[in-house]
Backbone as ProteinMPNN parsed JSONL, in Angstrom:
{"seq_chain_A": "MNTKKIVITGGPGTGKSTLINELIKRKYTCLEEISRQVTLDAKKEGIDQLFLTNPLLFSELLLKGRHKQYLEASALDTNLVFFDRGIPDVLAYMDFIGDAYPESFVNICKTCAYDAVFVLKPWKAIYTSDNERYENFDQAQDIHKHLINTYQSFNYKLIDVPFDTVENRTDFILKIVDM", "coords_chain_A": {"N_chain_A": [[10.656, 14.317, 89.603], [9.537, 17.914, 89.287], [7.198, 19.135, 91.447], [4.782, 21.068, 91.326], [3.515, 22.584, 94.786], [0.634, 23.893, 95.66], [-0.806, 25.634, 98.068], [-4.386, 26.151, 99.211], [-5.735, 28.878, 101.481], [-7.027, 30.513, 104.614], [-9.493, 32.324, 106.777], [-11.095, 29.74, 109.33], [-14.565, 28.885, 107.601], [-14.327, 29.68, 105.239], [-14.449, 28.329, 102.81], [-12.729, 26.431, 102.028], [-12.084, 23.205, 101.924], [-14.144, 22.691, 100.446], [-13.377, 23.21, 97.992], [-10.924, 21.814, 98.121], [-12.253, 19.662, 97.916], [-14.073, 19.102, 95.374], [-11.651, 19.856, 93.25], [-10.163, 17.279, 94.187], [-12.31, 16.074, 93.06], [-12.101, 16.664, 90.645], [-10.443, 15.183, 89.945], [-7.228, 16.088, 90.839], [-4.382, 15.904, 92.792], [-4.266, 16.535, 96.786], [-4.069, 17.095, 99.712], [-5.388, 17.076, 102.365], [-6.771, 19.294, 105.335], [-5.452, 18.973, 108.363], [-6.142, 20.012, 111.304], [-8.3, 19.336, 112.273], [-8.574, 16.452, 112.807], [-6.207, 15.914, 114.228], [-7.717, 17.654, 116.123], [-9.563, 15.67, 116.177], [-8.406, 13.365, 117.431], [-7.909, 14.374, 120.162], [-10.076, 15.028, 120.751], [-10.493, 12.245, 121.886], [-8.308, 11.902, 123.338], [-9.553, 12.584, 125.814], [-10.087, 15.914, 125.928], [-11.379, 18.311, 125.266], [-11.217, 20.584, 123.346], [-8.451, 20.911, 121.881], [-6.703, 23.195, 121.003], [-7.625, 25.53, 122.269], [-6.691, 24.72, 125.259], [-4.251, 24.175, 125.074], [-2.615, 25.61, 122.82], [0.154, 25.533, 122.122], [0.432, 23.095, 121.837], [-0.877, 21.573, 120.247], [-0.114, 23.41, 117.972], [2.461, 22.517, 117.422], [1.895, 19.805, 116.884], [0.028, 20.197, 114.656], [1.736, 21.42, 113.147], [3.89, 19.081, 112.672], [2.495, 17.678, 111.326], [1.66, 18.804, 109.159], [4.349, 19.308, 107.818], [5.09, 16.883, 107.197], [2.935, 16.026, 105.131], [3.814, 18.001, 103.222], [7.117, 17.268, 103.596], [5.72, 14.629, 101.723], [4.669, 15.394, 99.914], [5.999, 16.643, 97.906], [7.56, 14.01, 97.104], [5.875, 12.332, 95.321], [4.723, 11.705, 92.948], [3.881, 13.343, 90.836], [2.191, 16.345, 88.901], [1.685, 18.256, 90.334], [0.512, 19.962, 93.456], [-2.297, 19.923, 95.732], [-2.68, 21.413, 99.167], [-4.446, 21.399, 101.565], [-4.968, 24.132, 103.326], [-1.419, 25.503, 104.333], [2.272, 25.52, 105.816], [3.161, 27.859, 107.504], [0.173, 29.101, 107.747], [0.114, 27.498, 110.59], [1.901, 29.53, 112.539], [0.428, 32.34, 112.165], [-2.544, 30.948, 112.817], [-0.698, 31.444, 116.232], [-0.154, 33.973, 116.695], [-3.126, 34.939, 116.092], [-3.689, 34.535, 118.305], [-1.841, 34.895, 120.316], [-0.562, 34.199, 121.005], [3.027, 33.125, 121.882], [5.642, 31.345, 120.405], [8.381, 28.517, 119.288], [11.637, 29.344, 117.657], [12.113, 28.127, 115.519], [9.24, 27.467, 114.417], [9.418, 28.692, 112.347], [11.578, 28.786, 111.176], [11.715, 26.527, 109.701], [9.021, 27.055, 107.956], [10.735, 29.09, 106.375], [12.269, 27.022, 104.642], [10.057, 26.036, 103.549], [9.173, 25.779, 100.638], [6.174, 27.547, 99.337], [4.934, 26.854, 95.559], [2.498, 28.241, 95.073], [0.064, 30.261, 96.507], [-2.89, 30.458, 97.551], [-5.559, 32.74, 99.089], [-8.979, 32.79, 100.084], [-11.097, 34.605, 100.425], [-12.898, 35.792, 104.353], [-16.529, 34.603, 103.809], [-19.607, 35.918, 104.364], [-21.945, 34.704, 103.911], [-21.537, 32.102, 103.125], [-20.646, 30.6, 105.824], [-20.535, 29.134, 108.871], [-20.725, 27.398, 111.8], [-19.664, 24.985, 113.509], [-18.812, 21.306, 115.19], [-15.882, 21.507, 115.42], [-14.248, 24.309, 115.284], [-15.047, 26.78, 115.953], [-14.858, 29.342, 116.065], [-16.237, 32.681, 115.868], [-17.881, 34.816, 112.95], [-16.051, 37.647, 113.458], [-14.05, 36.628, 114.305], [-13.458, 35.329, 112.685], [-12.53, 36.923, 110.41], [-10.415, 38.371, 111.386], [-8.77, 36.47, 111.779], [-8.487, 36.186, 109.033], [-7.274, 38.394, 108.623], [-4.084, 37.626, 110.008], [-3.243, 35.424, 108.259], [-3.24, 36.708, 105.88], [-1.09, 38.169, 106.981], [1.169, 37.342, 108.156], [1.509, 35.185, 105.9], [2.732, 36.605, 103.582], [5.295, 38.022, 104.696], [7.077, 36.254, 105.227], [7.243, 36.327, 101.996], [5.957, 35.726, 100.456], [3.446, 36.007, 97.333], [0.209, 36.836, 97.184], [-2.776, 35.15, 96.007], [-6.324, 36.271, 95.348], [-8.959, 34.431, 95.705], [-11.907, 34.977, 94.068], [-15.425, 35.829, 95.48], [-17.568, 33.701, 94.334], [-19.722, 30.053, 92.592], [-18.224, 27.162, 93.819], [-18.07, 25.663, 91.289], [-16.938, 27.924, 89.492], [-14.673, 28.829, 91.365], [-12.554, 26.641, 91.494], [-12.444, 26.639, 88.831], [-11.136, 29.585, 88.505], [-8.798, 28.97, 89.979], [-7.53, 26.663, 88.877], [-7.22, 27.947, 86.276], [-5.183, 29.51, 86.922], [-2.572, 28.111, 88.034], [-2.371, 26.302, 86.271], [-0.793, 27.822, 84.082]], "CA_chain_A": [[9.829, 15.566, 89.058], [9.342, 18.735, 90.802], [5.689, 19.179, 92.144], [3.955, 22.584, 92.09], [2.927, 22.767, 95.934], [-0.212, 25.044, 96.274], [-1.189, 25.464, 98.974], [-5.64, 27.059, 99.636], [-5.328, 29.377, 102.549], [-8.31, 31.589, 104.038], [-9.652, 31.795, 107.58], [-12.382, 29.51, 108.948], [-15.55, 29.114, 107.018], [-14.477, 30.567, 103.797], [-15.017, 27.055, 101.705], [-11.218, 25.783, 101.42], [-12.526, 22.197, 102.274], [-15.075, 22.866, 99.177], [-12.907, 23.384, 97.484], [-10.114, 20.345, 98.22], [-13.778, 18.1, 97.696], [-14.399, 19.856, 94.031], [-10.488, 19.25, 93.264], [-10.526, 15.734, 94.044], [-13.341, 15.141, 92.442], [-11.637, 16.467, 89.808], [-9.198, 13.983, 89.939], [-6.548, 16.691, 90.803], [-4.071, 15.306, 93.918], [-4.518, 17.595, 97.353], [-3.288, 16.947, 100.762], [-6.473, 18.1, 103.295], [-6.579, 19.772, 106.259], [-4.775, 17.957, 109.351], [-6.827, 20.033, 112.385], [-9.585, 18.52, 112.451], [-7.768, 15.363, 112.759], [-5.858, 15.906, 115.935], [-8.728, 17.352, 117.284], [-10.768, 14.384, 117.326], [-7.459, 12.81, 118.38], [-7.171, 14.733, 121.226], [-11.145, 14.581, 121.84], [-10.439, 11.1, 122.541], [-7.836, 11.185, 124.949], [-10.535, 13.309, 126.532], [-9.501, 16.771, 124.997], [-12.121, 18.952, 124.202], [-11.086, 22.157, 121.962], [-6.89, 21.034, 122.281], [-6.625, 24.201, 120.762], [-7.884, 26.445, 123.047], [-6.562, 24.046, 125.914], [-2.652, 23.719, 125.539], [-1.675, 25.811, 121.946], [1.509, 25.441, 121.457], [0.972, 21.781, 121.751], [-1.885, 21.651, 119.083], [0.506, 24.3, 117.219], [3.289, 21.367, 117.07], [1.083, 18.605, 116.281], [-0.105, 20.638, 113.081], [3.026, 22.026, 112.175], [4.495, 18.186, 112.346], [1.799, 16.942, 110.253], [1.637, 20.361, 107.216], [5.758, 18.976, 107.246], [4.91, 15.451, 106.742], [2.111, 16.269, 103.999], [5.166, 19.276, 102.744], [7.975, 16.251, 102.461], [4.526, 13.04, 100.954], [3.976, 15.82, 98.078], [7.592, 16.395, 97.148], [8.244, 12.802, 96.415], [5.413, 12.331, 94.969], [4.866, 11.27, 90.984], [2.345, 14.512, 89.754], [2.784, 17.855, 88.894], [0.589, 18.664, 90.963], [-0.145, 19.358, 94.613], [-3.286, 21.404, 96.902], [-3.037, 21.971, 100.131], [-5.672, 22.806, 102.963], [-4.131, 25.17, 104.503], [-0.057, 25.507, 103.951], [2.763, 25.841, 107.072], [2.774, 29.712, 107.616], [-0.987, 29.082, 108.509], [0.316, 27.554, 112.105], [2.304, 30.553, 113.005], [-1.224, 32.336, 111.727], [-2.865, 31.032, 114.131], [-0.79, 31.876, 117.162], [-0.228, 35.895, 116.386], [-4.232, 35.465, 116.424], [-4.144, 33.832, 119.71], [-0.692, 36.227, 120.773], [0.378, 33.101, 121.735], [4.646, 32.911, 121.688], [6.123, 30.109, 119.896], [9.596, 28.689, 118.564], [12.015, 29.868, 116.388], [12.445, 26.294, 114.183], [8.042, 27.51, 113.725], [9.885, 30.976, 111.82], [12.819, 28.137, 110.919], [10.03, 25.459, 109.356], [8.147, 27.791, 106.801], [11.048, 29.627, 105.093], [12.803, 26.009, 103.586], [9.316, 24.444, 102.975], [8.298, 27.126, 100.52], [4.716, 27.165, 97.773], [4.868, 27.228, 94.561], [1.44, 29.75, 95.326], [-0.879, 30.586, 97.729], [-4.589, 31.425, 97.192], [-6.679, 32.728, 99.861], [-10.416, 32.922, 100.51], [-11.672, 35.747, 102.44], [-14.176, 35.591, 104.536], [-17.659, 34.887, 103.234], [-20.996, 35.668, 105.372], [-22.976, 33.886, 102.695], [-20.686, 30.727, 103.406], [-19.885, 30.457, 107.299], [-21.569, 27.951, 109.628], [-19.816, 26.889, 112.912], [-19.694, 23.229, 114.196], [-18.276, 20.797, 116.796], [-14.484, 21.193, 115.373], [-15.28, 24.802, 115.303], [-14.979, 26.927, 117.444], [-14.879, 31.068, 115.988], [-17.037, 33.455, 115.243], [-17.519, 35.985, 112.469], [-14.86, 38.011, 113.704], [-12.73, 36.37, 114.456], [-12.767, 34.804, 111.121], [-12.043, 38.456, 110.159], [-9.32, 38.689, 112.656], [-7.569, 35.308, 111.374], [-7.374, 35.814, 107.465], [-5.43, 39.194, 108.213], [-3.552, 37.152, 110.037], [-3.314, 35.014, 107.412], [-1.995, 38.289, 105.242], [0.294, 38.659, 107.16], [1.878, 35.571, 107.339], [2.274, 34.099, 104.4], [3.125, 37.556, 103.056], [6.656, 38.299, 105.91], [7.608, 34.518, 103.87], [6.984, 36.942, 100.388], [4.681, 35.196, 99.077], [2.523, 36.582, 96.688], [-1.257, 36.282, 97.567], [-4.201, 35.173, 94.876], [-7.255, 36.359, 96.095], [-9.815, 33.78, 95.45], [-13.16, 35.776, 94.53], [-16.733, 34.679, 95.841], [-18.409, 32.538, 93.474], [-19.434, 29.242, 92.905], [-17.103, 26.611, 94.386], [-17.027, 24.786, 90.377], [-16.327, 28.554, 89.247], [-13.8, 28.901, 92.399], [-12.007, 25.965, 91.789], [-11.773, 26.796, 87.951], [-10.19, 30.087, 88.334], [-6.937, 28.319, 90.556], [-6.62, 25.596, 87.658], [-6.573, 28.883, 85.38], [-3.837, 30.378, 87.416], [-1.179, 27.11, 87.894], [-2.149, 25.873, 84.846], [-0.258, 28.944, 82.787]], "C_chain_A": [[9.84, 16.467, 90.376], [7.977, 19.04, 90.273], [5.891, 20.424, 92.555], [2.969, 21.958, 93.813], [2.338, 24.437, 95.805], [-1.446, 24.964, 96.901], [-3.212, 26.477, 98.626], [-5.877, 27.378, 100.817], [-6.745, 30.166, 103.011], [-8.849, 30.518, 106.414], [-11.012, 30.733, 107.728], [-13.426, 29.567, 108.528], [-15.678, 29.26, 105.496], [-14.35, 29.37, 102.632], [-13.529, 26.038, 101.328], [-11.498, 24.254, 101.27], [-13.829, 21.641, 100.166], [-13.659, 22.598, 98.743], [-11.893, 22.478, 97.126], [-11.173, 19.537, 97.465], [-13.624, 18.329, 96.674], [-12.633, 19.428, 92.979], [-10.219, 18.271, 93.242], [-11.296, 15.477, 93.103], [-12.956, 14.999, 90.594], [-10.11, 15.873, 88.758], [-7.667, 14.608, 89.885], [-5.379, 16.256, 92.804], [-4.729, 16.42, 95.598], [-4.812, 16.823, 98.653], [-4.209, 17.633, 102.058], [-5.538, 18.267, 104.468], [-6.099, 18.819, 107.627], [-5.354, 18.089, 111.036], [-7.707, 19.239, 112.627], [-9.185, 16.932, 112.817], [-7.273, 14.737, 115.2], [-6.875, 16.67, 116.236], [-9.589, 17.057, 118.079], [-9.454, 13.457, 117.304], [-7.893, 13.03, 119.311], [-8.204, 14.422, 122.284], [-11.177, 12.886, 122.743], [-9.751, 10.841, 124.074], [-8.592, 12.109, 125.801], [-10.28, 14.909, 126.749], [-10.429, 17.908, 124.246], [-11.891, 19.849, 123.436], [-9.236, 21.467, 122.392], [-6.345, 22.626, 122.074], [-6.283, 25.759, 121.714], [-7.047, 26.037, 124.767], [-4.644, 24.7, 126.005], [-2.171, 23.75, 123.422], [-0.923, 25.74, 121.317], [1.65, 23.611, 120.959], [-0.212, 20.849, 120.124], [-1.328, 22.03, 117.756], [1.399, 23.376, 116.433], [2.919, 20.451, 116.538], [0.73, 19.365, 114.898], [1.572, 20.575, 112.188], [4.116, 20.434, 111.589], [4.454, 17.066, 111.067], [2.048, 18.063, 108.841], [3.467, 19.593, 106.83], [5.74, 18.223, 106.873], [3.821, 15.403, 105.638], [3.165, 16.918, 103.484], [5.825, 17.775, 101.635], [6.954, 15.188, 101.397], [5.039, 13.978, 99.933], [5.05, 15.625, 97.978], [8.337, 14.647, 96.616], [6.913, 11.908, 95.636], [5.082, 12.201, 93.594], [3.952, 12.422, 90.46], [3.437, 16.153, 89.595], [2.301, 18.878, 89.703], [0.424, 18.699, 92.792], [-1.174, 20.557, 94.94], [-3.232, 20.604, 98.053], [-3.966, 22.611, 100.802], [-4.668, 22.896, 103.467], [-2.621, 24.782, 104.067], [0.517, 25.645, 105.432], [2.676, 27.029, 107.609], [1.378, 30.014, 109.147], [-0.555, 28.757, 109.96], [0.615, 28.528, 112.991], [1.008, 32.239, 112.691], [-2.255, 32.848, 112.854], [-2.621, 31.947, 116.113], [-0.411, 33.329, 116.918], [-1.06, 35.931, 116.859], [-3.951, 35.595, 118.077], [-3.808, 34.935, 120.634], [-0.544, 35.511, 121.999], [2.663, 32.914, 121.688], [4.736, 31.417, 121.028], [7.773, 29.939, 118.797], [9.804, 29.203, 117.479], [11.776, 28.908, 115.543], [10.319, 26.342, 113.823], [8.423, 27.638, 112.451], [10.944, 29.392, 110.625], [12.18, 26.54, 109.136], [9.341, 26.542, 107.646], [9.326, 28.67, 106.084], [12.196, 28.682, 104.609], [11.632, 25.135, 103.242], [8.611, 25.404, 102.154], [7.815, 26.774, 98.91], [5.379, 28.183, 97.134], [4.03, 28.8, 94.221], [0.596, 29.903, 96.227], [-2.674, 31.223, 97.163], [-5.339, 31.594, 98.194], [-8.276, 33.394, 99.516], [-9.986, 34.002, 101.766], [-13.078, 35.219, 103.058], [-15.747, 35.796, 104.246], [-19.172, 35.34, 104.038], [-21.476, 35.272, 105.157], [-22.935, 32.335, 103.24], [-20.814, 30.419, 105.161], [-20.788, 30.116, 108.26], [-19.951, 27.41, 110.358], [-20.241, 25.711, 112.97], [-18.854, 22.443, 114.863], [-16.086, 20.897, 116.723], [-14.046, 22.918, 115.185], [-15.99, 25.816, 115.8], [-15.094, 29.157, 117.42], [-16.047, 31.807, 115.877], [-16.856, 33.851, 113.167], [-16.42, 36.457, 111.848], [-13.863, 37.33, 113.772], [-12.081, 35.291, 113.558], [-12.034, 35.643, 110.492], [-10.289, 38.475, 110.304], [-7.877, 38.011, 111.86], [-7.528, 35.3, 109.909], [-6.686, 37.325, 107.567], [-4.559, 38.367, 108.76], [-2.874, 36.603, 109.149], [-1.825, 35.309, 106.561], [-0.487, 37.949, 105.667], [1.408, 38.229, 107.406], [3.025, 35.284, 106.194], [3.345, 36.046, 103.586], [4.411, 38.059, 104.345], [7.434, 36.934, 105.044], [7.223, 34.671, 102.443], [6.573, 36.328, 99.168], [3.353, 36.277, 98.448], [0.924, 36.074, 96.685], [-1.953, 35.761, 96.275], [-4.859, 34.923, 95.769], [-8.547, 35.281, 94.918], [-11.569, 34.305, 95.01], [-14.712, 34.117, 95.021], [-17.603, 34.143, 94.216], [-18.698, 31.234, 93.615], [-18.247, 28.254, 93.119], [-17.019, 25.905, 92.82], [-15.859, 26.469, 89.546], [-14.777, 29.243, 90.413], [-11.996, 28.489, 91.953], [-11.584, 26.203, 90.22], [-11.09, 28.043, 87.405], [-8.704, 29.917, 88.747], [-6.355, 28.058, 89.697], [-6.416, 27.024, 86.017], [-5.521, 29.364, 85.6], [-2.822, 29.111, 87.869], [-1.588, 26.109, 87.044], [-0.806, 26.576, 83.259], [0.936, 28.438, 83.134]], "O_chain_A": [[9.988, 16.262, 91.581], [7.638, 19.171, 89.097], [6.584, 20.919, 93.445], [2.045, 21.145, 93.861], [2.9, 25.532, 95.814], [-2.559, 24.529, 96.607], [-3.202, 27.408, 97.82], [-6.255, 26.457, 101.542], [-7.558, 30.477, 102.14], [-8.74, 29.43, 106.98], [-11.855, 30.65, 106.834], [-13.872, 30.615, 108.993], [-16.641, 29.072, 104.752], [-14.122, 29.756, 101.485], [-13.445, 25.136, 100.495], [-11.023, 23.901, 100.191], [-14.004, 20.747, 99.338], [-12.951, 21.732, 99.258], [-11.796, 22.213, 95.927], [-10.898, 18.837, 96.491], [-12.62, 17.672, 96.397], [-12.723, 18.662, 92.019], [-9.872, 17.927, 92.113], [-10.988, 14.631, 92.264], [-13.183, 14.15, 89.732], [-9.387, 16.011, 87.771], [-6.831, 14.043, 89.18], [-5.963, 16.45, 93.87], [-5.748, 17.068, 95.359], [-5.714, 15.986, 98.68], [-3.769, 18.608, 102.668], [-4.402, 17.864, 104.718], [-6.696, 17.744, 107.669], [-5.291, 17.191, 111.876], [-7.544, 18.333, 113.444], [-10.201, 16.373, 113.229], [-7.546, 14.12, 116.23], [-7.236, 16.062, 117.244], [-10.116, 17.319, 119.16], [-9.901, 12.352, 116.995], [-8.484, 12.069, 119.805], [-8.129, 14.024, 123.446], [-11.698, 12.552, 123.808], [-10.042, 10.262, 125.12], [-7.9, 12.41, 126.774], [-10.273, 15.208, 127.944], [-10.322, 18.306, 123.086], [-12.723, 19.838, 122.528], [-8.941, 21.771, 123.549], [-5.646, 23.172, 122.927], [-5.367, 26.575, 121.817], [-6.809, 27.01, 125.482], [-4.096, 25.437, 126.824], [-1.724, 22.815, 122.757], [-0.97, 25.823, 120.09], [2.435, 23.038, 120.204], [-0.081, 19.864, 119.397], [-1.641, 21.494, 116.694], [1.34, 23.277, 115.208], [3.569, 20.077, 115.562], [1.372, 18.921, 113.946], [2.148, 20.034, 111.244], [4.84, 20.438, 110.593], [5.177, 16.331, 110.395], [2.599, 17.843, 107.762], [3.764, 19.388, 105.653], [6.393, 18.233, 105.83], [3.935, 14.303, 105.098], [3.836, 15.981, 103.049], [5.648, 17.335, 100.5], [7.422, 14.954, 100.283], [5.803, 13.527, 99.08], [5.407, 14.448, 97.929], [9.339, 14.371, 95.956], [7.14, 10.718, 95.419], [5.479, 13.258, 93.102], [3.26, 12.139, 89.482], [4.511, 16.67, 89.903], [2.518, 20.09, 89.687], [0.243, 17.648, 93.407], [-1.05, 21.735, 94.606], [-3.591, 19.428, 98.105], [-4.311, 23.792, 100.796], [-3.773, 22.176, 103.91], [-2.525, 23.734, 103.428], [-0.296, 25.845, 106.334], [1.76, 27.075, 108.43], [1.325, 30.49, 110.281], [-0.795, 29.679, 110.739], [-0.016, 28.657, 114.04], [1.225, 33.175, 113.46], [-2.631, 33.88, 113.41], [-3.399, 32.544, 116.857], [-1.122, 33.632, 117.876], [-1.049, 36.532, 117.933], [-4.021, 36.585, 118.805], [-4.524, 35.633, 121.352], [-0.451, 35.767, 123.2], [2.982, 31.995, 120.933], [3.907, 30.526, 121.214], [8.206, 30.73, 117.958], [9.03, 29.517, 116.574], [10.95, 29.192, 114.676], [9.884, 25.44, 113.107], [7.983, 26.956, 111.525], [10.767, 29.276, 109.413], [12.468, 26.081, 108.031], [9.492, 26.289, 106.451], [8.914, 29.092, 105.003], [13.169, 29.275, 104.144], [11.736, 23.984, 102.818], [7.594, 25.931, 102.605], [8.336, 26.246, 97.928], [5.923, 29.263, 97.367], [4.372, 29.83, 93.641], [0.838, 28.953, 96.971], [-3.191, 32.178, 96.583], [-6.004, 30.59, 98.449], [-8.52, 34.349, 98.778], [-9.372, 34.211, 102.812], [-13.982, 34.55, 102.557], [-16.259, 36.906, 104.389], [-19.799, 34.283, 104.108], [-22.161, 34.928, 106.12], [-23.853, 31.611, 103.627], [-21.536, 29.423, 105.209], [-21.792, 30.8, 108.462], [-18.82, 27.174, 109.933], [-21.299, 25.42, 112.412], [-17.872, 23.093, 115.223], [-15.271, 20.53, 117.569], [-12.931, 22.779, 114.68], [-17.195, 25.846, 116.048], [-15.303, 29.953, 118.336], [-17.028, 31.071, 115.767], [-16.058, 33.359, 112.37], [-15.883, 36.243, 110.761], [-12.797, 37.573, 113.207], [-11.008, 34.689, 113.532], [-10.958, 35.301, 110.001], [-9.347, 38.567, 109.517], [-6.771, 38.435, 111.525], [-6.703, 34.563, 109.369], [-5.737, 37.601, 106.832], [-3.808, 38.084, 107.828], [-1.758, 37.099, 108.99], [-0.662, 34.923, 106.443], [0.591, 37.659, 105.149], [2.489, 38.629, 106.975], [4.203, 35.21, 105.846], [4.524, 36.174, 103.255], [3.755, 38.799, 105.078], [8.389, 37.065, 104.277], [6.934, 33.728, 101.707], [6.66, 36.305, 97.941], [2.602, 37.048, 99.047], [0.572, 35.0, 96.197], [-1.352, 36.203, 95.296], [-4.713, 34.105, 96.677], [-8.822, 35.458, 93.732], [-12.443, 33.908, 95.78], [-14.924, 32.905, 94.994], [-18.065, 34.758, 93.254], [-18.174, 30.748, 94.617], [-17.209, 28.574, 92.538], [-15.901, 25.406, 92.691], [-14.682, 26.405, 89.19], [-14.017, 30.11, 89.982], [-10.939, 29.121, 91.956], [-10.38, 26.017, 90.046], [-10.542, 28.024, 86.302], [-7.712, 30.418, 88.217], [-5.267, 28.506, 89.335], [-5.662, 26.921, 85.05], [-4.783, 29.71, 84.677], [-1.82, 29.759, 88.17], [-1.069, 24.998, 87.156], [-0.318, 26.143, 82.215], [1.957, 28.816, 82.559]]}, "name": "protein", "num_of_chains": 1, "seq": "MNTKKIVITGGPGTGKSTLINELIKRKYTCLEEISRQVTLDAKKEGIDQLFLTNPLLFSELLLKGRHKQYLEASALDTNLVFFDRGIPDVLAYMDFIGDAYPESFVNICKTCAYDAVFVLKPWKAIYTSDNERYENFDQAQDIHKHLINTYQSFNYKLIDVPFDTVENRTDFILKIVDM"}
């Protein structure tokens, strides 16, 4: 089966996980964001913010996890899989902090293509910080720009998801992927 792989991306606090949860509620196959788990695993090892302490190691762990998700999605017996962030997000965050990364990061983005990428813009009305989210709203806007640039550098046609209720945003995405 040729499973359609759909990314929902955006800076921190844009409502990605809320949309993924709504899609799950509607019985769609979704692969959730793994950065929180990487962060929690590092905390168990005594590292409070791995991304800030060792961004390359954090990014390597994310890349490995997202690549694994991509391969798992290819093996699923379903028409459609949604991802809470895609592999190129790793590069965008490294660009955001200004750190270099190996060419292998770029190569994996070239070999693991998605069928559609939906982008959620920073939305001040819903933005909140928490224990795993250290960025402020201005940084979230900057990350958004890096995400746009990164995905466009891999020739993705990005689809902006309008500000609206969770239900309407989900309906918007589903209407496009069901075309």
